[in-house]
Tab-separated table of C-alpha atoms in Angstrom:
chain	number	residue	atom	x	y	z
M	1	MET	CA	-48.262	-68.115	-83.876
M	2	LYS	CA	-44.576	-68.633	-83.354
M	3	LYS	CA	-43.500	-72.243	-83.097
M	4	LEU	CA	-42.315	-72.299	-79.520
M	5	PHE	CA	-40.377	-74.886	-77.597
M	6	LEU	CA	-42.331	-77.842	-76.220
M	7	PRO	CA	-40.449	-80.795	-74.767
M	8	LEU	CA	-42.122	-83.919	-76.148
M	9	LEU	CA	-39.083	-86.111	-76.043
M	10	ALA	CA	-36.771	-85.787	-73.122
M	11	LEU	CA	-33.811	-87.249	-71.313
M	12	LEU	CA	-34.976	-90.016	-69.003
M	13	CYS	CA	-31.551	-91.039	-67.846
M	14	LEU	CA	-28.023	-90.141	-68.840
M	15	GLY	CA	-25.316	-92.760	-68.525
M	16	LEU	CA	-21.611	-92.212	-69.203
M	17	ASN	CA	-19.573	-95.032	-70.695
M	18	ASN	CA	-16.157	-93.430	-71.085
M	19	THR	CA	-13.323	-95.002	-73.050
M	20	ALA	CA	-9.720	-95.093	-71.940
M	21	ASN	CA	-8.733	-92.456	-74.505
M	22	ALA	CA	-11.663	-90.022	-74.366
M	23	GLN	CA	-12.756	-87.820	-71.493
M	24	PRO	CA	-16.467	-87.252	-70.749
M	25	CYS	CA	-18.084	-84.442	-72.759
M	26	ASN	CA	-20.485	-83.802	-69.866
M	27	VAL	CA	-23.621	-83.571	-71.992
M	28	SER	CA	-26.729	-82.613	-70.010
M	29	ASN	CA	-30.307	-81.374	-70.440
M	30	ALA	CA	-30.800	-83.319	-73.671
M	31	THR	CA	-34.344	-82.579	-74.839
M	32	ILE	CA	-36.151	-83.059	-78.152
M	33	SER	CA	-39.013	-80.681	-78.982
M	34	ASN	CA	-41.550	-79.698	-81.665
M	35	VAL	CA	-42.161	-83.312	-82.575
M	36	THR	CA	-44.326	-84.291	-85.538
M	37	ARG	CA	-44.912	-87.539	-87.448
M	38	VAL	CA	-45.715	-87.348	-91.165
M	39	ALA	CA	-47.067	-90.398	-93.006
M	40	ASP	CA	-44.715	-91.551	-95.752
M	41	GLY	CA	-47.297	-93.580	-97.693
M	42	GLY	CA	-45.714	-96.928	-96.879
M	43	GLY	CA	-47.400	-97.638	-93.553
M	44	THR	CA	-44.716	-95.813	-91.551
M	45	CYS	CA	-43.988	-92.188	-90.682
M	46	THR	CA	-41.122	-89.723	-90.730
M	47	LEU	CA	-40.325	-88.362	-87.273
M	48	LYS	CA	-39.381	-84.668	-87.251
M	49	PHE	CA	-38.050	-82.813	-84.210
M	50	ASP	CA	-35.597	-80.300	-82.744
M	51	LEU	CA	-32.822	-81.238	-80.316
M	52	ASP	CA	-31.406	-79.194	-77.427
M	53	PHE	CA	-28.447	-80.118	-75.230
M	54	THR	CA	-25.685	-78.564	-73.143
M	55	VAL	CA	-22.038	-79.644	-73.484
M	56	ASP	CA	-18.718	-78.534	-71.973
M	57	ASN	CA	-16.412	-76.796	-74.436
M	58	ASN	CA	-13.542	-79.264	-73.765
M	59	GLY	CA	-10.881	-76.832	-74.931
M	60	GLY	CA	-12.872	-75.773	-77.975
M	61	SER	CA	-14.611	-78.874	-79.380
M	62	LYS	CA	-14.018	-77.816	-82.998
M	63	ILE	CA	-16.332	-80.538	-84.305
M	64	ILE	CA	-19.267	-81.990	-82.327
M	65	VAL	CA	-20.996	-85.169	-83.537
M	66	VAL	CA	-24.354	-86.672	-82.497
M	67	HIS	CA	-25.265	-90.282	-83.412
M	68	LEU	CA	-28.815	-91.652	-82.861
M	69	TRP	CA	-29.932	-95.308	-82.851
M	70	PRO	CA	-33.146	-97.280	-82.262
M	71	ALA	CA	-32.800	-98.139	-78.572
M	72	LEU	CA	-33.053	-101.888	-79.197
M	73	VAL	CA	-30.002	-101.990	-81.496
M	74	TYR	CA	-27.798	-99.491	-79.659
M	75	PRO	CA	-24.095	-100.503	-79.728
M	76	THR	CA	-21.370	-99.499	-77.288
M	77	LEU	CA	-18.599	-98.100	-79.498
M	78	PRO	CA	-14.941	-97.718	-78.418
M	79	TYR	CA	-14.487	-94.051	-79.505
M	80	ALA	CA	-10.700	-94.217	-79.542
M	81	ASN	CA	-10.970	-92.605	-82.993
M	82	ALA	CA	-13.711	-91.101	-85.135
M	83	THR	CA	-16.555	-93.493	-85.887
M	84	ASN	CA	-16.651	-95.158	-89.289
M	85	ALA	CA	-19.583	-96.052	-91.545
M	86	ALA	CA	-19.485	-99.749	-90.572
M	87	GLU	CA	-19.999	-98.876	-86.886
M	88	LEU	CA	-23.045	-96.776	-87.785
M	89	THR	CA	-24.921	-99.201	-90.072
M	90	THR	CA	-27.756	-99.736	-87.555
M	91	SER	CA	-28.038	-96.055	-86.579
M	92	TYR	CA	-30.815	-93.680	-87.605
M	93	GLY	CA	-28.062	-91.315	-88.681
M	94	THR	CA	-25.704	-88.548	-87.617
M	95	ILE	CA	-25.644	-84.795	-86.972
M	96	THR	CA	-22.290	-83.031	-87.366
M	97	ILE	CA	-21.586	-79.496	-86.138
M	98	ASP	CA	-18.682	-77.325	-87.290
M	99	ASN	CA	-18.221	-75.541	-83.949
M	100	GLU	CA	-14.955	-73.727	-84.677
M	101	ILE	CA	-15.180	-69.923	-84.700
M	102	ARG	CA	-12.693	-68.575	-87.276
M	103	ALA	CA	-12.324	-65.964	-90.006
M	104	GLY	CA	-15.339	-66.171	-92.291
M	105	HIS	CA	-17.099	-68.594	-89.911
M	106	PRO	CA	-18.471	-66.511	-87.004
M	107	ALA	CA	-21.084	-69.041	-85.826
M	108	PRO	CA	-21.412	-72.830	-85.712
M	109	THR	CA	-22.995	-74.577	-88.718
M	110	TYR	CA	-24.060	-78.040	-89.759
M	111	MET	CA	-21.652	-79.938	-91.986
M	112	ALA	CA	-21.487	-83.254	-93.803
M	113	TYR	CA	-19.779	-85.995	-91.798
M	114	PRO	CA	-16.102	-85.324	-92.649
M	115	PHE	CA	-14.438	-88.454	-91.290
M	116	GLU	CA	-15.765	-91.010	-93.800
M	117	ALA	CA	-18.236	-91.077	-96.680
M	118	GLY	CA	-21.511	-93.009	-96.536
M	119	VAL	CA	-22.780	-91.782	-93.136
M	120	THR	CA	-26.465	-90.725	-93.089
M	121	ASN	CA	-27.136	-87.053	-92.342
M	122	LEU	CA	-30.291	-86.465	-90.233
M	123	VAL	CA	-30.579	-82.697	-90.697
M	124	THR	CA	-32.629	-81.313	-93.613
M	125	VAL	CA	-33.405	-77.754	-92.423
M	126	PRO	CA	-30.165	-75.903	-91.598
M	127	THR	CA	-31.088	-74.014	-88.441
M	128	LEU	CA	-28.572	-74.096	-85.581
M	129	ILE	CA	-28.360	-71.815	-82.545
M	130	ARG	CA	-25.544	-71.829	-79.969
M	131	THR	CA	-25.550	-69.788	-76.774
M	132	GLY	CA	-23.074	-69.638	-73.906
M	133	VAL	CA	-19.342	-70.263	-73.905
M	134	SER	CA	-18.546	-72.674	-71.108
M	135	PRO	CA	-20.642	-74.745	-71.348
M	136	TYR	CA	-22.304	-74.435	-74.792
M	137	ASN	CA	-26.086	-74.628	-75.216
M	138	PHE	CA	-27.186	-75.978	-78.618
M	139	HIS	CA	-30.595	-75.858	-80.344
M	140	LEU	CA	-30.671	-77.995	-83.526
M	141	SER	CA	-33.685	-77.779	-85.846
M	142	GLY	CA	-34.909	-79.894	-88.743
M	143	ILE	CA	-33.883	-83.391	-87.652
M	144	THR	CA	-35.731	-86.178	-89.497
M	145	ILE	CA	-35.876	-89.947	-88.910
M	146	PRO	CA	-37.789	-91.877	-91.608
M	147	GLY	CA	-39.490	-95.248	-91.304
M	148	VAL	CA	-40.745	-95.103	-87.715
M	149	SER	CA	-44.079	-96.224	-86.297
M	150	CYS	CA	-46.912	-93.726	-86.718
M	151	THR	CA	-48.418	-94.577	-83.321
M	152	ASN	CA	-45.996	-96.446	-81.051
M	153	VAL	CA	-43.575	-95.014	-78.520
M	154	ILE	CA	-40.190	-94.449	-80.187
M	155	ALA	CA	-37.206	-95.271	-77.958
M	156	ILE	CA	-33.921	-93.662	-79.054
M	157	LYS	CA	-30.365	-93.862	-77.724
M	158	GLY	CA	-27.625	-91.418	-78.651
M	159	ASP	CA	-23.939	-90.587	-78.303
M	160	VAL	CA	-22.313	-87.136	-78.425
M	161	TRP	CA	-18.583	-86.805	-79.049
M	162	ALA	CA	-16.169	-84.013	-79.971
M	163	THR	CA	-12.724	-83.598	-81.474
M	164	ASN	CA	-10.134	-80.872	-81.980
M	165	ALA	CA	-8.168	-82.953	-84.497
M	166	GLY	CA	-6.653	-81.238	-87.527
M	167	ALA	CA	-6.862	-84.253	-89.883
M	168	LEU	CA	-10.516	-85.141	-90.490
M	169	ASN	CA	-10.445	-88.873	-91.182
M	170	THR	CA	-11.167	-92.109	-89.293
M	171	ASN	CA	-7.816	-91.751	-87.492
M	172	ALA	CA	-8.933	-88.479	-85.860
M	173	ASN	CA	-8.764	-88.685	-82.080
M	174	VAL	CA	-11.971	-88.408	-80.027
M	175	HIS	CA	-11.272	-85.924	-77.250
M	176	CYS	CA	-14.479	-86.405	-75.290
M	177	VAL	CA	-17.615	-88.545	-75.498
M	178	THR	CA	-20.906	-89.051	-73.666
M	179	GLN	CA	-22.649	-92.348	-74.462
M	180	ASN	CA	-25.998	-94.015	-73.813
M	181	ILE	CA	-28.251	-90.930	-73.806
M	182	ASN	CA	-31.824	-92.251	-73.563
M	183	LEU	CA	-34.694	-90.440	-75.314
M	184	VAL	CA	-38.330	-91.544	-75.571
M	185	ALA	CA	-41.008	-90.247	-77.957
M	186	GLY	CA	-44.572	-90.360	-76.710
M	187	ASP	CA	-44.208	-91.536	-73.110
M	188	PRO	CA	-46.290	-91.078	-70.995
M	189	THR	CA	-48.964	-92.061	-73.499
M	190	LEU	CA	-52.226	-90.223	-74.186
M	191	SER	CA	-55.031	-92.121	-75.890
M	192	GLN	CA	-58.695	-91.721	-76.880
M	193	PRO	CA	-58.978	-87.935	-76.395
M	194	PHE	CA	-62.468	-86.579	-77.120
M	195	LYS	CA	-65.074	-84.194	-75.747
M	196	THR	CA	-68.820	-84.517	-75.211
M	197	CYS	CA	-71.262	-81.640	-75.600
M	198	ALA	CA	-74.224	-83.149	-73.772
M	199	ASN	CA	-74.486	-81.745	-70.255
M	200	PRO	CA	-72.323	-82.008	-68.312
M	201	ARG	CA	-69.783	-81.096	-71.004
M	202	MET	CA	-66.602	-83.086	-70.460
M	203	ILE	CA	-63.130	-83.724	-71.872
M	204	ASN	CA	-61.992	-87.356	-71.727
M	205	PHE	CA	-58.647	-89.079	-72.256
M	206	ILE	CA	-56.563	-91.974	-70.910
M	207	VAL	CA	-53.046	-91.557	-69.520
M	208	GLY	CA	-50.659	-94.523	-69.640
M	209	THR	CA	-46.979	-95.414	-69.851
M	210	THR	CA	-44.644	-98.087	-71.207
M	211	SER	CA	-42.942	-98.317	-67.806
M	212	ALA	CA	-43.563	-101.566	-65.931
M	213	THR	CA	-42.766	-99.670	-62.715
M	214	ALA	CA	-45.477	-97.227	-61.610
M	215	ILE	CA	-44.722	-93.548	-62.291
M	216	GLN	CA	-46.404	-90.281	-61.295
M	217	VAL	CA	-47.881	-88.227	-64.158
M	218	THR	CA	-49.469	-84.758	-64.167
M	219	TYR	CA	-51.456	-83.168	-66.984
M	220	LYS	CA	-52.612	-79.764	-68.219
M	221	ILE	CA	-55.410	-78.868	-70.644
M	222	TYR	CA	-55.226	-75.835	-72.950
M	223	ARG	CA	-57.751	-74.201	-75.298
M	224	ASP	CA	-56.092	-73.221	-78.587
M	225	ASP	CA	-55.942	-69.506	-79.411
M	226	ASN	CA	-57.216	-70.338	-82.935
M	227	PHE	CA	-54.140	-68.908	-84.628
M	228	PHE	CA	-52.900	-71.337	-87.288
M	229	SER	CA	-49.358	-71.645	-88.577
M	230	SER	CA	-49.157	-72.842	-92.215
M	231	GLY	CA	-52.783	-73.880	-91.954
M	232	GLN	CA	-52.171	-76.227	-89.028
M	233	PRO	CA	-52.932	-75.766	-85.311
M	234	VAL	CA	-49.712	-75.433	-83.325
M	235	PHE	CA	-49.589	-75.771	-79.549
M	236	ASN	CA	-48.195	-72.687	-77.804
M	237	PRO	CA	-48.202	-72.819	-73.981
M	238	LEU	CA	-47.774	-69.023	-73.769
M	239	LEU	CA	-50.684	-68.058	-76.035
M	240	ASP	CA	-53.059	-71.006	-75.620
M	241	VAL	CA	-55.240	-70.624	-72.528
M	242	GLU	CA	-54.877	-73.181	-69.753
M	243	VAL	CA	-58.276	-74.551	-68.691
M	244	THR	CA	-57.091	-77.400	-66.480
M	245	ASN	CA	-59.627	-78.702	-63.990
M	246	PRO	CA	-57.279	-81.283	-62.534
M	247	GLY	CA	-59.166	-83.238	-59.915
M	248	THR	CA	-56.746	-85.661	-58.279
M	249	MET	CA	-53.090	-85.370	-59.335
M	250	PRO	CA	-50.573	-86.762	-59.805
M	251	LEU	CA	-51.906	-89.843	-61.595
M	252	THR	CA	-50.227	-93.173	-60.887
M	253	VAL	CA	-49.801	-95.276	-64.048
M	254	SER	CA	-47.793	-98.276	-65.222
M	255	SER	CA	-47.751	-100.505	-68.313
M	256	SER	CA	-50.514	-102.587	-66.730
M	257	THR	CA	-52.547	-99.767	-65.108
M	258	ASN	CA	-53.855	-96.801	-67.105
M	259	ALA	CA	-55.617	-93.745	-65.685
M	260	PRO	CA	-58.856	-92.606	-67.366
M	261	VAL	CA	-59.557	-88.881	-66.913
M	262	THR	CA	-62.900	-87.088	-67.286
M	263	THR	CA	-62.994	-83.351	-66.598
M	264	SER	CA	-65.280	-80.429	-67.418
M	265	PHE	CA	-64.594	-77.745	-70.025
M	266	VAL	CA	-66.066	-74.480	-71.353
M	267	GLY	CA	-69.704	-74.728	-72.513
M	268	ASN	CA	-71.608	-73.555	-75.580
M	269	ALA	CA	-72.550	-70.204	-74.036
M	270	THR	CA	-68.887	-69.172	-73.761
M	271	PRO	CA	-66.396	-68.508	-76.589
M	272	GLY	CA	-64.072	-71.470	-77.030
M	273	GLU	CA	-66.559	-74.319	-77.319
M	274	ASN	CA	-65.398	-75.076	-80.862
M	275	SER	CA	-61.677	-74.528	-80.277
M	276	GLU	CA	-58.925	-77.051	-80.520
M	277	TYR	CA	-58.009	-78.439	-77.107
M	278	TRP	CA	-54.565	-79.689	-76.149
M	279	VAL	CA	-53.743	-82.163	-73.396
M	280	VAL	CA	-50.149	-82.306	-72.127
M	281	ALA	CA	-49.202	-85.211	-69.849
M	282	THR	CA	-45.823	-84.956	-68.113
M	283	PHE	CA	-43.633	-87.383	-66.183
M	284	THR	CA	-40.702	-85.882	-64.276
M	285	PRO	CA	-37.932	-88.357	-63.363
M	286	PRO	CA	-35.578	-87.771	-60.415
M	287	PRO	CA	-33.751	-84.394	-60.337
M	288	GLY	CA	-31.173	-83.930	-63.065
M	289	GLN	CA	-32.694	-86.511	-65.414
M	290	GLY	CA	-34.863	-84.189	-67.518
M	291	SER	CA	-38.571	-84.726	-68.163
M	292	SER	CA	-40.816	-86.550	-70.594
M	293	SER	CA	-44.069	-85.217	-72.050
M	294	SER	CA	-46.758	-86.228	-74.542
M	295	LEU	CA	-49.203	-84.030	-76.428
M	296	ALA	CA	-52.713	-84.946	-77.631
M	297	LYS	CA	-55.097	-82.822	-79.693
M	298	ILE	CA	-58.862	-82.749	-79.199
M	299	THR	CA	-60.361	-81.594	-82.488
M	300	ALA	CA	-62.212	-78.329	-82.826
M	301	ALA	CA	-65.471	-78.686	-84.694
M	302	GLY	CA	-68.333	-80.217	-82.840
M	303	CYS	CA	-68.286	-82.871	-80.184
M	304	SER	CA	-67.696	-86.546	-80.325
M	305	SER	CA	-69.598	-89.240	-78.545
M	306	PRO	CA	-67.569	-91.518	-76.316
M	307	LEU	CA	-66.789	-94.997	-77.528
M	308	PRO	CA	-69.321	-97.510	-76.129
M	309	VAL	CA	-66.526	-99.373	-74.327
M	310	LYS	CA	-62.856	-98.669	-73.659
M	311	LEU	CA	-60.925	-101.923	-73.308
M	312	VAL	CA	-57.812	-101.056	-71.295
M	313	SER	CA	-56.351	-104.556	-70.818
M	314	PHE	CA	-56.818	-108.118	-72.072
M	315	ASN	CA	-54.672	-111.114	-71.075
M	316	ALA	CA	-54.762	-114.895	-71.514
M	317	SER	CA	-52.766	-117.465	-69.504
M	318	ARG	CA	-52.714	-121.266	-69.329
M	319	SER	CA	-52.604	-123.443	-66.220
M	320	GLY	CA	-52.795	-127.124	-67.151
M	321	SER	CA	-55.947	-127.754	-69.176
M	322	ASN	CA	-57.447	-124.398	-68.163
M	323	VAL	CA	-56.974	-121.053	-69.952
M	324	LEU	CA	-57.936	-117.974	-67.930
M	325	LEU	CA	-58.962	-114.846	-69.857
M	326	LYS	CA	-59.021	-111.513	-68.028
M	327	TRP	CA	-59.980	-108.087	-69.352
M	328	GLU	CA	-60.758	-104.671	-67.928
M	329	THR	CA	-62.900	-101.813	-69.271
M	330	VAL	CA	-63.712	-98.195	-68.491
M	331	SER	CA	-66.571	-95.915	-69.616
M	332	GLU	CA	-69.023	-98.607	-70.759
M	333	GLU	CA	-72.079	-97.206	-72.492
M	334	ASN	CA	-74.767	-99.113	-74.457
M	335	ASN	CA	-72.726	-102.287	-74.039
M	336	ALA	CA	-74.557	-105.608	-74.258
M	337	GLY	CA	-71.526	-107.688	-73.371
M	338	PHE	CA	-68.559	-109.621	-74.743
M	339	ILE	CA	-68.301	-112.596	-77.104
M	340	VAL	CA	-65.283	-114.773	-76.262
M	341	GLN	CA	-63.723	-116.417	-79.330
M	342	ARG	CA	-60.854	-118.822	-79.823
M	343	LYS	CA	-58.967	-120.180	-82.820
M	344	ILE	CA	-56.963	-123.409	-82.774
M	345	ALA	CA	-54.522	-124.197	-85.608
M	346	GLY	CA	-56.410	-125.299	-88.736
M	347	GLU	CA	-59.768	-124.032	-87.442
M	348	ASN	CA	-61.780	-120.837	-87.915
M	349	TRP	CA	-62.653	-118.458	-85.089
M	350	ARG	CA	-65.335	-120.034	-82.884
M	351	GLU	CA	-67.538	-118.472	-80.203
M	352	ILE	CA	-67.065	-120.231	-76.855
M	353	ALA	CA	-68.897	-117.926	-74.432
M	354	PHE	CA	-70.847	-114.708	-73.963
M	355	VAL	CA	-70.141	-112.549	-70.911
M	356	PRO	CA	-72.830	-109.893	-70.267
M	357	SER	CA	-71.911	-106.332	-69.306
M	358	GLU	CA	-71.707	-105.596	-65.586
M	359	ALA	CA	-71.969	-101.810	-66.014
M	360	THR	CA	-74.716	-100.245	-63.902
M	361	ASN	CA	-74.350	-96.761	-65.430
M	362	SER	CA	-72.120	-94.861	-67.829
M	363	GLY	CA	-68.945	-93.162	-66.693
M	364	ALA	CA	-65.207	-93.740	-66.318
M	365	GLN	CA	-65.520	-96.647	-63.879
M	366	LYS	CA	-63.253	-99.666	-64.133
M	367	ILE	CA	-64.866	-103.081	-64.469
M	368	ALA	CA	-62.929	-106.357	-64.413
M	369	TYR	CA	-64.102	-109.469	-66.280
M	370	GLN	CA	-62.816	-113.006	-66.635
M	371	HIS	CA	-63.699	-116.302	-68.310
M	372	SER	CA	-62.193	-119.754	-67.802
M	373	ASP	CA	-61.908	-122.022	-70.865
M	374	ILE	CA	-61.228	-125.765	-70.717
M	375	ASN	CA	-58.645	-126.238	-73.473
M	376	ASN	CA	-56.685	-129.455	-74.039
M	377	ALA	CA	-55.228	-128.435	-77.415
M	378	LYS	CA	-51.598	-129.446	-77.883
M	379	GLY	CA	-50.765	-126.511	-80.156
M	380	ILE	CA	-50.987	-122.749	-79.835
M	381	THR	CA	-54.507	-121.325	-79.366
M	382	GLN	CA	-55.491	-117.734	-80.098
M	383	TYR	CA	-58.178	-115.839	-78.164
M	384	ARG	CA	-59.968	-112.540	-78.751
M	385	ILE	CA	-62.814	-110.561	-77.169
M	386	VAL	CA	-65.619	-109.177	-79.347
M	387	GLN	CA	-67.497	-106.300	-77.700
M	388	LYS	CA	-71.169	-106.140	-78.725
M	389	ASP	CA	-73.255	-102.950	-78.507
M	390	ILE	CA	-76.942	-103.026	-77.625
M	391	ASP	CA	-77.652	-102.195	-81.296
M	392	GLY	CA	-75.559	-105.170	-82.452
M	393	LYS	CA	-72.369	-103.392	-83.567
M	394	LEU	CA	-69.164	-105.378	-82.926
M	395	SER	CA	-65.636	-104.259	-81.933
M	396	TYR	CA	-62.678	-106.669	-81.827
M	397	SER	CA	-59.808	-106.790	-79.338
M	398	GLU	CA	-56.201	-107.678	-80.094
M	399	VAL	CA	-55.441	-111.396	-80.314
M	400	ARG	CA	-53.845	-113.131	-77.312
M	401	PRO	CA	-52.098	-116.477	-77.957
M	402	VAL	CA	-51.395	-119.228	-75.386
M	403	LYS	CA	-49.228	-122.328	-75.747
M	404	GLY	CA	-50.708	-125.807	-75.997
M	405	GLN	CA	-51.140	-128.106	-72.999
M	406	GLY	CA	-47.731	-129.574	-72.227
M	407	GLN	CA	-46.214	-127.790	-75.228
M	408	VAL	CA	-42.514	-126.890	-74.964
M	409	LEU	CA	-41.895	-123.662	-76.847
M	410	GLN	CA	-38.816	-121.872	-78.017
M	411	LEU	CA	-37.916	-118.817	-75.983
M	412	MET	CA	-39.781	-116.795	-78.654
M	413	SER	CA	-42.332	-118.487	-80.940
M	414	VAL	CA	-43.620	-116.704	-84.062
M	415	PHE	CA	-46.822	-117.869	-85.752
M	416	PRO	CA	-48.104	-118.283	-88.310
M	417	ASN	CA	-44.851	-118.173	-90.266
M	418	PRO	CA	-45.204	-117.437	-93.152
M	419	ALA	CA	-47.949	-114.992	-92.141
M	420	GLN	CA	-50.959	-114.263	-94.311
M	421	GLY	CA	-52.656	-110.882	-94.581
M	422	GLY	CA	-50.003	-109.015	-92.634
M	423	ASN	CA	-50.996	-110.449	-89.223
M	424	PHE	CA	-48.937	-112.637	-86.885
M	425	SER	CA	-48.156	-113.066	-83.190
M	426	ILE	CA	-45.156	-113.771	-80.988
M	427	LEU	CA	-45.317	-115.787	-77.780
M	428	PHE	CA	-42.621	-115.938	-75.079
M	429	SER	CA	-42.029	-119.034	-72.974
M	430	THR	CA	-41.063	-116.977	-69.897
M	431	GLU	CA	-42.921	-114.290	-67.950
M	432	ASP	CA	-40.043	-111.805	-68.293
M	433	ALA	CA	-40.485	-108.434	-70.001
M	434	TYR	CA	-38.991	-107.960	-73.469
M	435	ASP	CA	-38.253	-104.965	-75.686
M	436	VAL	CA	-39.321	-106.067	-79.172
M	437	GLN	CA	-38.415	-104.587	-82.535
M	438	LEU	CA	-39.497	-105.563	-86.061
M	439	MET	CA	-36.788	-104.778	-88.656
M	440	ASP	CA	-37.200	-104.820	-92.429
M	441	GLY	CA	-34.611	-106.112	-94.907
M	442	SER	CA	-32.720	-102.817	-94.915
M	443	GLY	CA	-32.356	-102.817	-91.118
M	444	ARG	CA	-35.016	-100.146	-90.619
M	445	ALA	CA	-37.195	-100.368	-87.505
M	446	ILE	CA	-40.836	-100.862	-88.608
M	447	LYS	CA	-42.400	-101.491	-85.182
M	448	GLN	CA	-41.163	-101.126	-81.595
M	449	HIS	CA	-42.897	-102.398	-78.453
M	450	MET	CA	-41.415	-101.901	-75.001
M	451	SER	CA	-41.789	-104.143	-71.920
M	452	VAL	CA	-43.799	-106.875	-73.683
M	453	LYS	CA	-44.882	-109.728	-71.422
M	454	GLY	CA	-46.334	-113.043	-72.596
M	455	SER	CA	-47.271	-112.212	-76.181
M	456	LYS	CA	-47.730	-109.519	-78.793
M	457	THR	CA	-49.767	-109.380	-82.009
M	458	PHE	CA	-48.589	-107.524	-85.126
M	459	SER	CA	-51.116	-106.398	-87.726
M	460	SER	CA	-51.187	-104.669	-91.132
M	461	ILE	CA	-47.536	-105.521	-91.869
M	462	LEU	CA	-46.642	-105.147	-95.551
M	463	LYS	CA	-45.437	-108.168	-97.572
M	464	GLY	CA	-41.749	-108.943	-97.159
M	465	GLN	CA	-39.126	-110.607	-94.983
M	466	TYR	CA	-38.496	-109.235	-91.503
M	467	LEU	CA	-36.337	-109.860	-88.457
M	468	ILE	CA	-37.849	-109.857	-84.974
M	469	ILE	CA	-35.431	-108.811	-82.211
M	470	ALA	CA	-36.400	-109.372	-78.564
M	471	ASP	CA	-34.195	-108.185	-75.676
M	472	ASN	CA	-34.869	-109.551	-72.185
M	473	LYS	CA	-35.071	-106.495	-69.906
M	474	GLN	CA	-33.975	-108.521	-66.868
M	475	THR	CA	-31.007	-110.458	-68.306
M	476	GLY	CA	-30.107	-108.529	-71.447
M	477	GLU	CA	-30.306	-111.762	-73.474
M	478	ARG	CA	-31.214	-111.176	-77.138
M	479	THR	CA	-33.388	-113.494	-79.243
M	480	THR	CA	-33.983	-113.123	-82.984
M	481	GLN	CA	-36.239	-114.843	-85.505
M	482	LYS	CA	-37.138	-114.286	-89.134
M	483	ILE	CA	-40.733	-113.863	-90.308
M	484	ILE	CA	-42.094	-113.902	-93.874
M	485	VAL	CA	-45.276	-111.934	-94.547
M	486	GLN	CA	-47.119	-113.009	-97.713
């Protein structure tokens, strides 16, 4: 199977922040495709992808440069002259294109950053295709970003600039620039994909998003054509057979409201029962702002049983001496109920209540639960929900912290600090939404969480010293705090 274009990262919005000396490069249609994440053995992954964009020729644009940053540490650079290594210390790295057509150089090629040494090169596989003349269309292959989350949405910001300067040093003039290009990996989100073989045979998955504002998402389901590339299944929308049975679309989702989907698929009597299945969920922003897609694979061999319970939300909030816990489930099956546990500083986890299941039958129905806990503790209390199957098996939720009664917290509290066993939580003293990033000692982003409200728990973090960066999405205010993991 040929590895064909699939937009998995895409331009959500394109903002121009032009300097006094540089004209806009008029970059458009920025799209990243063929995305994979490969575990690096250190608890993080290397992100691999291709990048496409269109740019005006600006009188030639002999050299075109692309810089990419983690969205939470994106700077606004002046671009009066070529960027230097100090300005790029927080970036993922740079892609540089020798775009000049001359004797012995009939087509554009990648090149090392020529303006200053010490700038990270993101391209490892030298494949570059340019079509068109005015404007140019570029397809860049083999871009790698190490040290990213293996599961979380990856938010990226980028700049594209060009120069026709003869002297290639930090004094080279920037002739055009487009700044603040926003790219998102894995949004909308797809989670818990599986299929059941008991009649009626169904495909199941949950569509979500990191957006606090509701968005409209559509999806398509494909059966793989069973042709493997390098031993691995590769999605190909031209060769893989669409088997979408959509039901109601589009789906409306937000960061607080997911959309569970259950739909039928081909049965045992028809070829394809044991194929790979692909689910593609797509969000299309307003015209001219690209699109964003996510891909999920449903494995080939055999059929999985659904999880007994899908916990889609869990929140804890304090009002005086009362802490209200709320959670929501879908697709409960063989569920006895929920054990409510809390942990106050210096104590072990303690069971405070049991809430029986309210499910009347299995299926993708939403059920809301809540429990009120009288809690006069003066320090931070942690809560979790333990789901109990009828056969006694237990599944644990994420931890939700709440402040103590009358406790005045910093804007962002981190506890415990130092953290033991790689687990700790952050708690905000306001109800605003924050973009949160965990950085290691080298400035590499280890974890990213978008639009966090109230609190967030980190788990399985390796030993070391880290910096937590939280940006208020409403005010832009930045808060930082160090954490030691022992």
